[in-house]
XYZ file of C-alpha atoms in Angstrom:
509
model
C 26.979 -25.798 -19.099
C 26.607 -22.952 -16.633
C 29.340 -20.744 -18.165
C 27.695 -21.107 -21.616
C 24.356 -20.110 -20.168
C 25.935 -17.113 -18.477
C 27.224 -15.945 -21.824
C 23.677 -15.309 -22.912
C 23.147 -12.863 -20.067
C 24.123 -9.230 -19.798
C 26.706 -8.157 -17.257
C 23.860 -7.127 -14.932
C 22.229 -10.547 -14.984
C 25.510 -12.299 -14.236
C 26.155 -10.009 -11.287
C 22.595 -10.397 -10.033
C 22.948 -14.142 -10.317
C 26.054 -14.163 -8.141
C 24.394 -11.993 -5.496
C 21.185 -14.025 -5.460
C 23.120 -17.308 -5.169
C 24.936 -15.926 -2.167
C 21.645 -14.937 -0.486
C 19.498 -17.913 -1.436
C 20.121 -21.583 -0.529
C 18.432 -22.565 -3.782
C 20.286 -22.961 -7.067
C 19.356 -20.180 -9.493
C 18.663 -21.678 -12.864
C 20.012 -19.817 -15.907
C 18.858 -21.051 -19.275
C 18.114 -20.171 -22.892
C 14.593 -20.884 -24.089
C 13.614 -22.083 -27.534
C 13.366 -18.375 -28.493
C 16.891 -17.708 -27.303
C 15.657 -15.560 -24.400
C 17.752 -15.423 -21.257
C 15.903 -16.168 -18.008
C 16.624 -15.987 -14.297
C 14.706 -18.035 -11.783
C 15.053 -18.950 -8.100
C 14.051 -22.536 -8.979
C 15.114 -25.320 -11.295
C 12.350 -26.694 -13.566
C 11.831 -29.868 -11.552
C 11.259 -27.866 -8.341
C 8.089 -26.182 -9.568
C 4.793 -26.825 -11.297
C 4.372 -25.007 -14.614
C 1.986 -25.030 -17.558
C 4.244 -22.769 -19.587
C 7.100 -25.101 -20.587
C 7.918 -25.382 -24.302
C 7.466 -29.144 -24.224
C 3.768 -29.995 -23.673
C 4.722 -33.319 -22.086
C 6.554 -31.490 -19.345
C 3.643 -29.275 -18.303
C 2.153 -30.199 -14.942
C 0.578 -29.009 -11.727
C -2.728 -27.603 -10.525
C -4.611 -24.802 -12.266
C -5.033 -21.929 -9.784
C -6.416 -19.409 -12.293
C -7.384 -19.721 -15.984
C -4.331 -21.018 -17.805
C -2.173 -20.158 -14.798
C -1.547 -16.802 -16.380
C -2.682 -13.196 -15.908
C -2.567 -10.014 -17.866
C -2.409 -8.221 -14.540
C -1.018 -10.068 -11.514
C -1.514 -8.220 -8.237
C 0.498 -9.410 -5.257
C -1.385 -8.608 -2.095
C -5.131 -8.888 -1.465
C -5.676 -6.196 1.126
C -7.458 -2.936 0.290
C -4.782 -1.824 -2.163
C -4.833 -5.093 -4.123
C -8.622 -5.356 -4.217
C -9.178 -1.716 -5.140
C -6.438 -1.911 -7.804
C -8.031 -4.948 -9.396
C -11.363 -3.124 -9.542
C -9.820 -0.013 -11.059
C -7.842 -1.921 -13.658
C -11.067 -3.611 -14.740
C -12.769 -0.243 -14.770
C -9.947 1.327 -16.854
C -10.096 -1.586 -19.325
C -13.906 -1.481 -19.524
C -14.011 2.192 -20.369
C -11.049 2.455 -22.735
C -10.866 -0.743 -24.803
C -12.921 -1.803 -27.816
C -13.526 -5.229 -26.305
C -14.972 -4.395 -22.912
C -13.413 -5.969 -19.862
C -16.182 -8.518 -19.676
C -16.269 -12.112 -18.555
C -15.744 -13.505 -22.035
C -13.499 -10.998 -23.826
C -11.708 -9.090 -21.121
C -8.292 -9.159 -19.562
C -7.291 -11.630 -16.884
C -6.832 -9.967 -13.487
C -5.535 -12.123 -10.649
C -5.003 -11.154 -6.986
C -2.644 -13.257 -4.835
C -3.078 -13.144 -1.074
C -1.521 -15.425 1.540
C -4.323 -14.894 4.098
C -7.677 -14.064 2.439
C -9.227 -13.511 5.892
C -6.934 -10.415 6.246
C -7.170 -10.797 10.020
C -3.616 -9.622 10.597
C -3.407 -7.292 7.628
C -2.718 -3.559 7.800
C -6.190 -3.054 6.355
C -8.065 -4.889 9.095
C -6.034 -3.483 11.961
C -6.252 0.181 10.898
C -7.966 2.833 12.986
C -10.044 3.657 9.920
C -9.382 7.390 9.689
C -9.504 9.458 6.506
C -8.281 13.085 6.267
C -7.331 15.718 3.738
C -5.187 17.612 6.257
C -1.797 16.907 4.707
C 0.934 19.385 3.761
C 1.582 17.974 0.281
C -1.025 18.482 -2.474
C -0.426 15.018 -3.860
C -1.427 13.394 -0.552
C -4.451 15.677 -0.220
C -5.682 14.750 -3.668
C -5.501 10.967 -3.073
C -7.512 11.235 0.164
C -10.136 13.487 -1.438
C -10.675 10.960 -4.235
C -11.033 8.137 -1.717
C -13.523 10.030 0.426
C -15.644 10.857 -2.612
C -15.658 7.221 -3.615
C -16.646 5.994 -0.175
C -19.534 8.449 -0.006
C -20.892 6.933 -3.225
C -19.868 3.317 -2.500
C -23.322 1.939 -3.257
C -23.103 3.298 -6.799
C -19.715 1.705 -7.474
C -19.716 -1.611 -5.594
C -23.300 -2.864 -5.413
C -24.009 -6.348 -6.687
C -27.028 -8.577 -7.010
C -26.113 -10.276 -3.722
C -24.848 -7.122 -2.017
C -27.081 -4.302 -3.186
C -26.270 -1.963 -0.295
C -22.494 -2.035 0.324
C -21.643 0.119 3.297
C -18.370 1.225 4.876
C -20.053 2.920 7.874
C -18.546 6.242 6.901
C -18.719 8.868 9.707
C -18.107 12.322 8.144
C -16.861 13.978 11.312
C -13.605 15.681 10.467
C -10.140 15.756 11.985
C -9.393 18.432 14.521
C -5.656 19.144 14.272
C -4.247 21.459 16.956
C -0.959 23.316 17.120
C 0.993 25.171 19.831
C 2.724 28.458 19.163
C 5.811 26.675 17.881
C 3.764 24.733 15.329
C 1.244 27.432 14.399
C 3.115 28.757 11.341
C 3.443 25.238 9.930
C -0.247 24.491 10.561
C -1.174 27.772 8.846
C 0.958 26.916 5.839
C -0.624 23.490 5.671
C -4.097 25.062 5.896
C -3.354 27.337 2.937
C -2.092 24.403 0.871
C -5.149 22.298 1.762
C -7.594 25.075 0.736
C -5.702 25.776 -2.488
C -5.904 22.054 -3.316
C -9.644 22.012 -2.845
C -10.042 20.675 0.694
C -12.793 22.104 2.887
C -10.997 23.100 6.078
C -11.963 25.572 8.834
C -9.336 27.501 10.811
C -9.828 28.023 14.575
C -8.214 30.489 16.913
C -7.913 29.484 20.568
C -11.083 31.403 21.585
C -13.095 30.017 18.689
C -11.862 26.511 19.508
C -12.937 26.862 23.149
C -16.348 28.192 22.102
C -16.970 25.348 19.640
C -15.534 22.500 21.771
C -15.868 23.634 25.401
C -14.812 20.246 26.724
C -11.284 20.684 25.286
C -8.504 22.153 27.428
C -7.143 24.754 25.030
C -4.135 25.659 27.189
C -1.093 26.135 24.945
C -3.140 25.872 21.698
C -2.501 28.677 19.249
C -4.415 27.472 16.134
C -6.449 24.472 15.031
C -7.923 23.229 11.761
C -11.068 21.197 11.318
C -12.177 19.178 8.261
C -15.632 20.088 7.052
C -15.785 17.629 4.191
C -14.070 14.408 3.028
C -12.803 13.577 6.493
C -13.868 11.248 9.254
C -13.564 7.483 9.740
C -15.077 4.246 8.458
C -14.968 0.496 8.946
C -11.913 -0.924 7.137
C -13.195 -4.479 6.797
C -16.620 -3.473 5.527
C -14.824 -1.349 2.952
C -12.458 -4.007 1.688
C -15.135 -6.713 1.822
C -17.282 -4.585 -0.499
C -14.499 -4.832 -3.105
C -14.097 -8.525 -2.433
C -17.838 -9.073 -3.077
C -17.788 -6.935 -6.253
C -14.599 -8.177 -7.918
C -15.638 -11.794 -8.625
C -18.620 -10.461 -10.596
C -16.059 -8.755 -12.861
C -14.245 -12.045 -13.405
C -11.362 -10.990 -11.140
C -9.733 -14.101 -9.692
C -8.366 -14.443 -6.167
C -5.633 -16.980 -5.411
C -4.607 -18.054 -1.935
C -0.829 -18.463 -1.728
C 2.513 -16.976 -0.806
C 4.899 -15.418 -3.352
C 8.213 -17.271 -3.079
C 10.012 -16.235 -6.281
C 10.076 -14.459 -9.620
C 11.082 -15.463 -13.081
C 12.774 -12.716 -15.094
C 13.299 -12.816 -18.868
C 15.449 -10.740 -21.182
C 13.780 -8.992 -24.091
C 13.853 -10.678 -27.444
C 16.789 -9.178 -29.356
C 14.572 -8.951 -32.476
C 12.783 -6.061 -30.779
C 14.250 -2.673 -29.880
C 14.666 -2.257 -26.123
C 12.910 0.551 -24.345
C 15.270 3.370 -23.328
C 14.361 5.567 -20.369
C 16.179 8.788 -19.462
C 16.422 9.121 -15.680
C 16.351 12.312 -13.612
C 20.152 12.283 -13.436
C 20.366 12.218 -17.258
C 21.435 8.604 -17.386
C 19.883 6.348 -19.995
C 18.572 2.992 -18.806
C 17.923 0.221 -21.276
C 14.839 -1.667 -20.095
C 15.576 -5.056 -21.617
C 14.388 -7.318 -18.807
C 10.888 -8.004 -17.559
C 9.060 -10.162 -15.046
C 7.775 -13.192 -16.855
C 5.878 -14.534 -13.888
C 5.727 -15.392 -10.199
C 6.094 -18.601 -8.194
C 3.277 -19.107 -5.673
C 3.435 -21.606 -2.834
C 0.100 -22.991 -1.722
C -0.161 -25.064 1.480
C -2.034 -27.896 -0.201
C 0.573 -28.408 -2.962
C 4.093 -29.733 -2.576
C 5.868 -27.395 -5.002
C 5.480 -23.762 -5.969
C 3.220 -23.027 -8.941
C 4.396 -20.770 -11.738
C 1.858 -18.111 -12.815
C 2.766 -16.177 -15.950
C 2.064 -12.456 -15.909
C 1.978 -9.581 -18.334
C 2.159 -6.871 -15.620
C 2.998 -7.535 -11.983
C 2.203 -5.173 -9.125
C 3.729 -5.474 -5.649
C 1.244 -4.200 -3.062
C 1.989 -6.622 -0.243
C 1.705 -4.041 2.517
C 4.369 -4.424 5.202
C 5.924 -7.375 3.361
C 6.475 -5.473 0.107
C 10.151 -4.852 0.683
C 10.840 -8.561 1.150
C 8.816 -9.508 -1.918
C 10.587 -6.884 -4.034
C 13.929 -8.425 -3.121
C 12.743 -11.700 -4.609
C 12.502 -9.830 -7.911
C 16.080 -8.561 -7.533
C 15.117 -5.032 -6.364
C 17.834 -3.961 -3.969
C 20.016 -6.959 -4.884
C 21.982 -5.417 -7.736
C 25.253 -3.476 -7.999
C 25.895 0.134 -9.151
C 28.257 -1.319 -11.770
C 25.277 -2.988 -13.457
C 23.803 0.338 -14.455
C 20.218 -0.886 -13.887
C 19.443 0.796 -10.550
C 18.760 -2.576 -8.993
C 21.032 -1.613 -6.064
C 18.190 0.636 -4.839
C 15.873 -1.293 -2.536
C 12.191 -0.760 -1.958
C 12.531 0.828 1.523
C 9.353 -0.665 3.018
C 9.349 -2.590 6.258
C 7.045 -3.519 9.110
C 6.454 -1.084 11.928
C 4.099 -1.975 14.762
C 1.473 0.476 16.049
C -0.919 0.122 18.956
C -4.614 1.002 19.026
C -6.424 1.262 22.374
C -10.175 1.134 22.995
C -11.337 2.989 26.094
C -14.652 3.616 27.829
C -15.465 7.050 29.226
C -19.171 7.780 29.690
C -18.452 11.341 30.897
C -16.704 12.381 27.698
C -18.650 14.101 24.863
C -19.979 11.903 22.070
C -21.954 13.619 19.340
C -19.515 16.454 18.662
C -16.298 14.442 19.204
C -14.095 14.750 16.080
C -11.007 12.760 15.146
C -8.861 14.735 17.574
C -5.123 15.074 17.062
C -3.138 16.663 19.897
C 0.088 18.584 19.175
C 1.937 15.803 21.021
C 0.842 13.275 18.373
C -1.740 11.482 20.522
C -5.089 10.978 18.836
C -8.597 9.899 19.770
C -11.965 9.397 18.078
C -15.289 8.083 19.241
C -16.314 4.544 18.403
C -20.107 4.558 18.172
C -22.234 6.366 20.705
C -21.828 4.176 23.789
C -19.003 6.076 25.451
C -16.280 4.142 23.627
C -13.255 5.778 22.027
C -10.297 4.669 19.959
C -6.949 6.258 20.652
C -3.250 5.851 20.086
C 0.077 7.499 19.258
C 3.121 6.737 17.212
C 6.333 6.121 19.187
C 9.523 8.029 18.478
C 12.196 6.445 16.328
C 14.276 5.312 19.300
C 11.403 3.387 20.896
C 9.978 1.444 17.970
C 8.306 -1.729 19.345
C 9.325 -5.295 18.570
C 7.781 -6.453 15.260
C 8.156 -10.196 15.806
C 4.602 -10.390 17.139
C 1.395 -8.347 17.503
C 1.458 -8.148 21.299
C 0.287 -4.864 22.764
C 2.294 -2.813 25.268
C -0.298 -1.456 27.706
C 2.412 0.470 29.571
C 2.757 2.639 26.466
C -0.856 3.669 26.919
C -0.472 4.368 30.643
C 2.799 6.283 30.311
C 2.536 8.055 26.958
C -0.964 8.135 25.490
C -3.291 8.543 28.441
C -1.511 11.480 30.164
C -1.491 13.489 26.930
C -5.167 12.836 26.171
C -6.257 13.467 29.746
C -4.492 16.818 29.689
C -6.289 17.832 26.513
C -9.645 16.228 27.364
C -10.102 16.434 31.184
C -13.003 13.961 31.053
C -10.516 11.306 29.957
C -8.949 11.286 33.384
C -11.639 8.763 34.369
C -11.468 6.577 31.303
C -10.907 2.816 31.466
C -9.144 0.810 28.794
C -11.360 -2.084 27.692
C -9.371 -3.651 24.799
C -6.502 -3.038 22.405
C -4.832 -4.388 19.328
C -1.638 -3.927 17.321
C -1.138 -3.769 13.579
C 1.636 -3.285 11.061
C 2.330 -0.169 8.988
C 3.892 -0.686 5.583
C 6.463 1.822 6.683
C 8.522 3.672 4.095
C 11.775 4.356 5.914
C 12.840 6.893 3.272
C 10.122 9.536 3.660
C 7.002 7.822 5.137
C 4.968 8.295 1.901
C 3.593 5.870 -0.635
C 5.456 4.350 -3.585
C 3.324 4.352 -6.725
C 4.467 3.477 -10.230
C 6.944 1.394 -12.210
C 10.421 0.202 -11.453
C 12.953 2.107 -13.629
C 14.471 -1.060 -15.070
C 11.973 -3.898 -15.128
C 9.584 -3.341 -17.977
C 6.434 -4.583 -16.263
C 6.958 -4.350 -12.510
C 4.982 -1.744 -10.526
C 4.764 -0.754 -6.866
C 1.842 0.280 -4.724
C 2.994 0.279 -1.127
C 4.837 2.132 1.661
C 1.990 4.448 2.691
C 3.092 4.346 6.343
C -0.386 4.463 7.861
C -2.087 6.472 5.099
C -2.850 3.524 2.794
C -6.470 2.899 3.715
C -7.465 6.553 3.393
C -5.637 6.928 0.043
C -6.560 3.558 -1.360
C -9.026 4.509 -4.026
C -7.142 7.563 -5.281
C -3.826 5.723 -5.436
C -5.220 2.635 -7.152
C -7.223 4.609 -9.700
C -4.128 6.605 -10.640
C -1.970 3.474 -10.971
C -4.633 1.596 -12.921
C -4.884 4.481 -15.397
C -1.123 4.586 -15.721
C -0.808 0.842 -16.307
C -3.717 0.531 -18.759
C -3.533 3.871 -20.589
C 0.055 4.932 -20.003
C -1.006 8.158 -18.304
C -3.167 9.497 -15.523
C -4.785 12.839 -14.636
C -3.863 12.287 -10.983
C -0.486 13.665 -9.885
C 1.471 10.664 -8.641
C 4.898 11.766 -9.902
C 6.020 12.639 -6.341
C 5.398 9.021 -5.322
C 7.710 7.541 -7.990
C 10.337 4.967 -7.150
C 12.814 7.261 -8.983
C 12.871 9.621 -6.026
C 15.036 7.103 -4.195
C 17.563 7.288 -7.000
C 17.595 11.057 -7.332
C 17.413 11.498 -3.518
C 14.313 13.713 -3.662
C 12.101 12.713 -0.734
C 8.422 13.625 -0.774
C 8.130 16.122 2.029
C 5.064 15.657 4.218
C 5.031 17.508 7.533
C 1.612 16.362 8.762
C 2.416 12.770 9.753
C 0.331 11.297 12.578
């Protein structure tokens, strides 16, 4: 029967099947439904629970959300997933005739393997937010997020949580440059001001006068954020969304995504044709029908049907995308499925130090030309600091252990040189977290896949996700619900991997 079933698939699906069978120990079921639609799944029917089989007598399994289906299925329940759910509801509520209410609205479901988020990129972030980027698109996303956080009580208050608070500290970033980096910093400054950011430019003398505790040796220029910059508490921020969303009938499901079910378009309908940047026409005739979710308390995966699926699984997004066939295709298929989602885990260390002799009230989020950074943590002489390693010395990602030698040998000497009071600091604690690192250009991926009709990405922010969360999710929600957005997210498109047009951002910390 398998050859007959393969006949109902396009050449792409047959090739994808062969590749997936080679990579997966599970048999990939190929079948024709009662509507003569071709499907691809990582599981046979008897290996999963499903309430969406044609035969009512064959439907079984637990109900994890109403009807085990969602209009919008969001994979990942960190800050991106929670903020996206909120913004999709908001876009539906403001643009549809039937408001996105409890009784008439769309079904929004967020899937998260660990709802505590204890090891998520969100929880383990340093909590900074800045508008000092070199690319206007990045500046815009951070500005929108900062404005939202300032008014968080207006947006996320509930009956049980009337005063949501992210502990926002509006004390800007101080970015310094040596002579070799001064021209680039000046160019970035001009871009930031033209985009609407409120940034002050410092010469060496002005910097020394304003921050006398800084060793300005070797510093040519510096920029300081006057507005929409600072830091905040990541968990208080995401928990405010998690408290608000259930009041909007947004459902959270605890489970792990273990597979996708793809379905060919009904031949009775005209396929959607998209013209790519290279002039090639792509026929979008396949979509994601749903996702298989494994829950620890149930023996088999549960199938949840979806209208639109968004992958925002943080550092795991690349692996989840491969389950949907992204990166598993062949150039001969003509569907661009040979291009992977280039997002992987990268570990970063954050160190907490105590230094009672260092300044407190006027201490900004300081970024040294070497890449080392520091900010105060409260007013008790505590500071948070860190630094990204170079490409050749990326740490092991198999665990979240912290390398204290990296602090002693790389971070501390640089900070003590710039802030002489730090020579007497003492490290009191530390932690490590994962970046959802985009290996292509270290910038976010926002928008649809060029082939799958209803698969979207929101990931790969490489350490900028928390600070761009509201702007990015608002833009994507508008795009999904309304088909357009006023926010410029074209530079973040998946298509840039195909056309080999990286988003250039020179101000990476």
